[in-house]
Amino acid sequence: MTPWSNESLSSCAFVDPYAAHPSDNAWPTPAQSYDDLDYFLPPPNPADRLSFTLTPHDQQRLALHAALTVAGIPPMPEDRAVIDQLSTLPADVNNTLQRWLHHAQ
């Protein structure tokens, strides 16, 4: 067995795949700039908002949904009828239910 010698490979062509030449542009500029598509949205104008008011029944229903979710009991679709009936109760009863759910956490 003959020892390996670098001199015997001198006739082989060597190509460095990682060689960079200053004339080569590794990151060509894009054909079209898309910088103008990315921008912040303007803040909402309060005058442009819709002026809908919720009925007390709807406000209590949404507050009960939120209280259940915060308490870790997300309302299921089959709970909708019960939540609708509970939200028709007087506001004092709904406030008490929400406090109980808040303390149950």
N, C-alpha and C. Protein backbone atom coordinates (compact mmCIF):
# COMPACT_ATOMS: atom_id res chain seq x y z
N MET A 1 0.86 -1.16 0.00
CA MET A 1 0.00 0.00 0.00
C MET A 1 0.91 1.23 0.00
N THR A 2 0.59 2.15 -0.84
CA THR A 2 1.40 3.35 -0.93
C THR A 2 0.77 4.45 -0.10
N PRO A 3 1.57 5.26 0.51
CA PRO A 3 1.03 6.36 1.29
C PRO A 3 0.36 7.39 0.38
N TRP A 4 -0.67 8.06 0.94
CA TRP A 4 -1.41 9.06 0.17
C TRP A 4 -0.57 10.31 0.05
N SER A 5 -0.60 10.87 -1.12
CA SER A 5 0.17 12.08 -1.36
C SER A 5 -0.69 13.11 -2.08
N ASN A 6 -0.65 14.31 -1.59
CA ASN A 6 -1.39 15.39 -2.21
C ASN A 6 -0.82 15.73 -3.58
N GLU A 7 0.45 15.45 -3.81
CA GLU A 7 1.09 15.77 -5.07
C GLU A 7 0.55 14.95 -6.21
N SER A 8 0.01 13.77 -5.93
CA SER A 8 -0.50 12.93 -7.01
C SER A 8 -1.86 13.43 -7.51
N LEU A 9 -2.55 14.30 -6.74
CA LEU A 9 -3.85 14.81 -7.16
C LEU A 9 -3.74 16.18 -7.83
N SER A 10 -2.55 16.61 -8.11
CA SER A 10 -2.36 17.95 -8.66
C SER A 10 -2.92 18.07 -10.07
N SER A 11 -3.07 16.98 -10.77
CA SER A 11 -3.58 17.07 -12.13
C SER A 11 -5.10 17.14 -12.16
N CYS A 12 -5.76 16.85 -11.03
CA CYS A 12 -7.24 16.89 -10.98
C CYS A 12 -7.72 18.34 -10.84
N ALA A 13 -8.82 18.63 -11.47
CA ALA A 13 -9.41 19.97 -11.35
C ALA A 13 -10.12 20.07 -10.01
N PHE A 14 -10.00 21.22 -9.36
CA PHE A 14 -10.62 21.42 -8.05
C PHE A 14 -11.62 22.57 -8.16
N VAL A 15 -12.85 22.31 -7.72
CA VAL A 15 -13.88 23.33 -7.74
C VAL A 15 -14.37 23.52 -6.31
N ASP A 16 -14.29 24.76 -5.85
CA ASP A 16 -14.76 25.08 -4.51
C ASP A 16 -16.22 25.54 -4.61
N PRO A 17 -17.17 24.72 -4.13
CA PRO A 17 -18.58 25.12 -4.25
C PRO A 17 -18.93 26.30 -3.36
N TYR A 18 -18.10 26.61 -2.37
CA TYR A 18 -18.39 27.70 -1.45
C TYR A 18 -17.65 28.99 -1.78
N ALA A 19 -16.93 28.97 -2.88
CA ALA A 19 -16.17 30.17 -3.25
C ALA A 19 -17.15 31.25 -3.71
N ALA A 20 -16.92 32.45 -3.24
CA ALA A 20 -17.77 33.58 -3.63
C ALA A 20 -16.93 34.58 -4.40
N HIS A 21 -17.47 35.03 -5.48
CA HIS A 21 -16.79 36.03 -6.28
C HIS A 21 -17.52 37.35 -6.11
N PRO A 22 -16.81 38.44 -6.00
CA PRO A 22 -17.47 39.74 -5.81
C PRO A 22 -18.43 40.09 -6.94
N SER A 23 -18.19 39.57 -8.14
CA SER A 23 -19.07 39.90 -9.26
C SER A 23 -20.40 39.14 -9.18
N ASP A 24 -20.43 38.04 -8.43
CA ASP A 24 -21.68 37.29 -8.28
C ASP A 24 -22.57 37.97 -7.25
N ASN A 25 -23.84 38.12 -7.56
CA ASN A 25 -24.79 38.71 -6.63
C ASN A 25 -25.59 37.56 -6.01
N ALA A 26 -25.28 37.24 -4.77
CA ALA A 26 -25.94 36.12 -4.12
C ALA A 26 -27.39 36.43 -3.78
N TRP A 27 -27.73 37.67 -3.51
CA TRP A 27 -29.09 38.07 -3.16
C TRP A 27 -29.59 39.10 -4.16
N PRO A 28 -30.15 38.65 -5.27
CA PRO A 28 -30.61 39.62 -6.25
C PRO A 28 -31.82 40.40 -5.72
N THR A 29 -31.94 41.61 -6.17
CA THR A 29 -33.09 42.42 -5.74
C THR A 29 -34.34 41.87 -6.41
N PRO A 30 -35.47 41.87 -5.70
CA PRO A 30 -36.69 41.34 -6.30
C PRO A 30 -37.15 42.20 -7.47
N ALA A 31 -37.87 41.58 -8.38
CA ALA A 31 -38.33 42.30 -9.55
C ALA A 31 -39.32 43.38 -9.17
N GLN A 32 -40.14 43.10 -8.13
CA GLN A 32 -41.12 44.08 -7.68
C GLN A 32 -41.05 44.17 -6.17
N SER A 33 -41.03 45.36 -5.66
CA SER A 33 -40.94 45.55 -4.22
C SER A 33 -42.33 45.41 -3.61
N TYR A 34 -42.44 44.59 -2.55
CA TYR A 34 -43.71 44.38 -1.87
C TYR A 34 -43.74 45.10 -0.53
N ASP A 35 -42.84 46.04 -0.32
CA ASP A 35 -42.80 46.76 0.95
C ASP A 35 -44.04 47.61 1.18
N ASP A 36 -44.66 48.05 0.10
CA ASP A 36 -45.81 48.94 0.26
C ASP A 36 -47.07 48.17 0.68
N LEU A 37 -47.05 46.84 0.70
CA LEU A 37 -48.21 46.07 1.10
C LEU A 37 -48.30 45.88 2.61
N ASP A 38 -47.23 46.11 3.31
CA ASP A 38 -47.19 45.89 4.75
C ASP A 38 -47.25 47.24 5.45
N TYR A 39 -48.38 47.51 6.12
CA TYR A 39 -48.52 48.78 6.80
C TYR A 39 -49.45 48.59 8.00
N PHE A 40 -49.38 49.51 8.91
CA PHE A 40 -50.24 49.47 10.09
C PHE A 40 -51.61 50.02 9.72
N LEU A 41 -52.63 49.43 10.31
CA LEU A 41 -53.98 49.94 10.11
C LEU A 41 -54.18 51.17 10.97
N PRO A 42 -54.97 52.11 10.50
CA PRO A 42 -55.21 53.30 11.32
C PRO A 42 -56.09 52.94 12.51
N PRO A 43 -56.00 53.68 13.58
CA PRO A 43 -56.86 53.39 14.73
C PRO A 43 -58.32 53.62 14.36
N PRO A 44 -59.24 52.89 15.01
CA PRO A 44 -60.65 53.06 14.65
C PRO A 44 -61.17 54.43 15.04
N ASN A 45 -62.06 54.93 14.25
CA ASN A 45 -62.68 56.22 14.51
C ASN A 45 -63.99 55.98 15.26
N PRO A 46 -64.13 56.45 16.49
CA PRO A 46 -65.36 56.20 17.25
C PRO A 46 -66.61 56.72 16.55
N ALA A 47 -66.48 57.74 15.73
CA ALA A 47 -67.65 58.28 15.05
C ALA A 47 -68.18 57.32 13.98
N ASP A 48 -67.32 56.42 13.48
CA ASP A 48 -67.73 55.49 12.44
C ASP A 48 -68.33 54.20 13.00
N ARG A 49 -68.33 54.04 14.30
CA ARG A 49 -68.86 52.82 14.89
C ARG A 49 -70.38 52.78 14.77
N LEU A 50 -70.89 51.56 14.69
CA LEU A 50 -72.33 51.40 14.64
C LEU A 50 -72.91 51.65 16.02
N SER A 51 -74.04 52.28 16.05
CA SER A 51 -74.63 52.62 17.34
C SER A 51 -75.76 51.64 17.69
N PHE A 52 -75.37 50.42 18.02
CA PHE A 52 -76.33 49.43 18.47
C PHE A 52 -76.23 49.31 19.99
N THR A 53 -77.36 49.22 20.61
CA THR A 53 -77.37 48.97 22.04
C THR A 53 -77.95 47.58 22.27
N LEU A 54 -77.37 46.89 23.20
CA LEU A 54 -77.86 45.55 23.53
C LEU A 54 -78.95 45.66 24.57
N THR A 55 -79.89 44.76 24.45
CA THR A 55 -80.94 44.70 25.46
C THR A 55 -80.32 44.15 26.75
N PRO A 56 -80.93 44.44 27.89
CA PRO A 56 -80.38 43.88 29.14
C PRO A 56 -80.30 42.35 29.11
N HIS A 57 -81.25 41.72 28.45
CA HIS A 57 -81.21 40.26 28.33
C HIS A 57 -79.94 39.80 27.62
N ASP A 58 -79.60 40.46 26.50
CA ASP A 58 -78.39 40.10 25.75
C ASP A 58 -77.13 40.43 26.53
N GLN A 59 -77.13 41.55 27.23
CA GLN A 59 -75.96 41.91 28.05
C GLN A 59 -75.73 40.88 29.14
N GLN A 60 -76.81 40.44 29.78
CA GLN A 60 -76.67 39.45 30.85
C GLN A 60 -76.24 38.09 30.28
N ARG A 61 -76.75 37.76 29.10
CA ARG A 61 -76.37 36.48 28.46
C ARG A 61 -74.89 36.48 28.13
N LEU A 62 -74.39 37.57 27.53
CA LEU A 62 -72.97 37.65 27.20
C LEU A 62 -72.10 37.67 28.45
N ALA A 63 -72.56 38.37 29.50
CA ALA A 63 -71.80 38.41 30.75
C ALA A 63 -71.76 37.02 31.39
N LEU A 64 -72.84 36.27 31.29
CA LEU A 64 -72.86 34.91 31.84
C LEU A 64 -71.94 33.99 31.04
N HIS A 65 -71.95 34.12 29.73
CA HIS A 65 -71.01 33.35 28.88
C HIS A 65 -69.57 33.66 29.28
N ALA A 66 -69.26 34.94 29.44
CA ALA A 66 -67.90 35.34 29.80
C ALA A 66 -67.52 34.82 31.18
N ALA A 67 -68.44 34.91 32.14
CA ALA A 67 -68.15 34.45 33.50
C ALA A 67 -67.91 32.94 33.52
N LEU A 68 -68.70 32.20 32.76
CA LEU A 68 -68.49 30.75 32.70
C LEU A 68 -67.14 30.41 32.06
N THR A 69 -66.80 31.11 31.02
CA THR A 69 -65.53 30.85 30.34
C THR A 69 -64.34 31.19 31.23
N VAL A 70 -64.42 32.31 31.94
CA VAL A 70 -63.34 32.70 32.84
C VAL A 70 -63.22 31.71 33.98
N ALA A 71 -64.33 31.16 34.44
CA ALA A 71 -64.30 30.19 35.53
C ALA A 71 -63.79 28.83 35.07
N GLY A 72 -63.53 28.66 33.78
CA GLY A 72 -63.01 27.40 33.28
C GLY A 72 -64.10 26.43 32.87
N ILE A 73 -65.31 26.94 32.69
CA ILE A 73 -66.44 26.10 32.28
C ILE A 73 -66.96 26.67 30.96
N PRO A 74 -66.33 26.36 29.85
CA PRO A 74 -66.80 26.93 28.59
C PRO A 74 -68.19 26.41 28.25
N PRO A 75 -69.12 27.28 27.91
CA PRO A 75 -70.48 26.84 27.61
C PRO A 75 -70.50 25.96 26.36
N MET A 76 -71.22 24.88 26.45
CA MET A 76 -71.39 23.96 25.33
C MET A 76 -72.64 24.37 24.55
N PRO A 77 -72.78 23.95 23.31
CA PRO A 77 -73.97 24.32 22.54
C PRO A 77 -75.28 23.88 23.20
N GLU A 78 -75.27 22.75 23.90
CA GLU A 78 -76.49 22.29 24.55
C GLU A 78 -76.84 23.11 25.80
N ASP A 79 -75.93 23.96 26.25
CA ASP A 79 -76.19 24.82 27.41
C ASP A 79 -76.88 26.13 27.03
N ARG A 80 -77.07 26.35 25.76
CA ARG A 80 -77.60 27.64 25.30
C ARG A 80 -79.00 27.93 25.87
N ALA A 81 -79.87 26.95 25.87
CA ALA A 81 -81.23 27.17 26.36
C ALA A 81 -81.23 27.55 27.84
N VAL A 82 -80.39 26.89 28.63
CA VAL A 82 -80.32 27.19 30.06
C VAL A 82 -79.75 28.59 30.27
N ILE A 83 -78.72 28.95 29.52
CA ILE A 83 -78.12 30.28 29.66
C ILE A 83 -79.13 31.35 29.26
N ASP A 84 -79.92 31.07 28.20
CA ASP A 84 -80.95 32.04 27.81
C ASP A 84 -81.98 32.23 28.91
N GLN A 85 -82.37 31.16 29.57
CA GLN A 85 -83.35 31.28 30.66
C GLN A 85 -82.76 31.98 31.87
N LEU A 86 -81.49 31.67 32.18
CA LEU A 86 -80.85 32.35 33.32
C LEU A 86 -80.68 33.84 33.06
N SER A 87 -80.44 34.21 31.82
CA SER A 87 -80.23 35.63 31.53
C SER A 87 -81.53 36.43 31.55
N THR A 88 -82.68 35.76 31.55
CA THR A 88 -83.94 36.49 31.67
C THR A 88 -84.30 36.81 33.11
N LEU A 89 -83.56 36.21 34.05
CA LEU A 89 -83.81 36.50 35.47
C LEU A 89 -83.41 37.95 35.77
N PRO A 90 -83.87 38.49 36.89
CA PRO A 90 -83.50 39.88 37.22
C PRO A 90 -81.98 40.07 37.30
N ALA A 91 -81.56 41.30 37.13
CA ALA A 91 -80.13 41.63 37.09
C ALA A 91 -79.44 41.25 38.40
N ASP A 92 -80.13 41.37 39.54
CA ASP A 92 -79.52 41.01 40.82
C ASP A 92 -79.15 39.54 40.86
N VAL A 93 -80.02 38.69 40.32
CA VAL A 93 -79.75 37.24 40.31
C VAL A 93 -78.56 36.94 39.40
N ASN A 94 -78.50 37.59 38.25
CA ASN A 94 -77.38 37.38 37.34
C ASN A 94 -76.07 37.87 37.94
N ASN A 95 -76.11 38.99 38.63
CA ASN A 95 -74.89 39.48 39.28
C ASN A 95 -74.43 38.49 40.35
N THR A 96 -75.36 37.92 41.09
CA THR A 96 -75.01 36.92 42.11
C THR A 96 -74.40 35.69 41.46
N LEU A 97 -74.97 35.22 40.36
CA LEU A 97 -74.42 34.06 39.64
C LEU A 97 -72.99 34.35 39.17
N GLN A 98 -72.79 35.53 38.63
CA GLN A 98 -71.45 35.88 38.14
C GLN A 98 -70.44 35.97 39.28
N ARG A 99 -70.87 36.49 40.44
CA ARG A 99 -69.96 36.54 41.60
C ARG A 99 -69.63 35.13 42.06
N TRP A 100 -70.62 34.23 42.09
CA TRP A 100 -70.36 32.84 42.48
C TRP A 100 -69.36 32.19 41.54
N LEU A 101 -69.55 32.44 40.24
CA LEU A 101 -68.63 31.85 39.26
C LEU A 101 -67.24 32.46 39.43
N HIS A 102 -67.18 33.73 39.75
CA HIS A 102 -65.87 34.38 39.94
C HIS A 102 -65.15 33.81 41.15
N HIS A 103 -65.89 33.54 42.23
CA HIS A 103 -65.28 33.00 43.44
C HIS A 103 -64.98 31.50 43.32
N ALA A 104 -65.59 30.83 42.35
CA ALA A 104 -65.37 29.40 42.16
C ALA A 104 -64.03 29.11 41.48
N GLN A 105 -63.37 30.14 41.01
CA GLN A 105 -62.10 29.93 40.29
C GLN A 105 -61.03 29.42 41.18
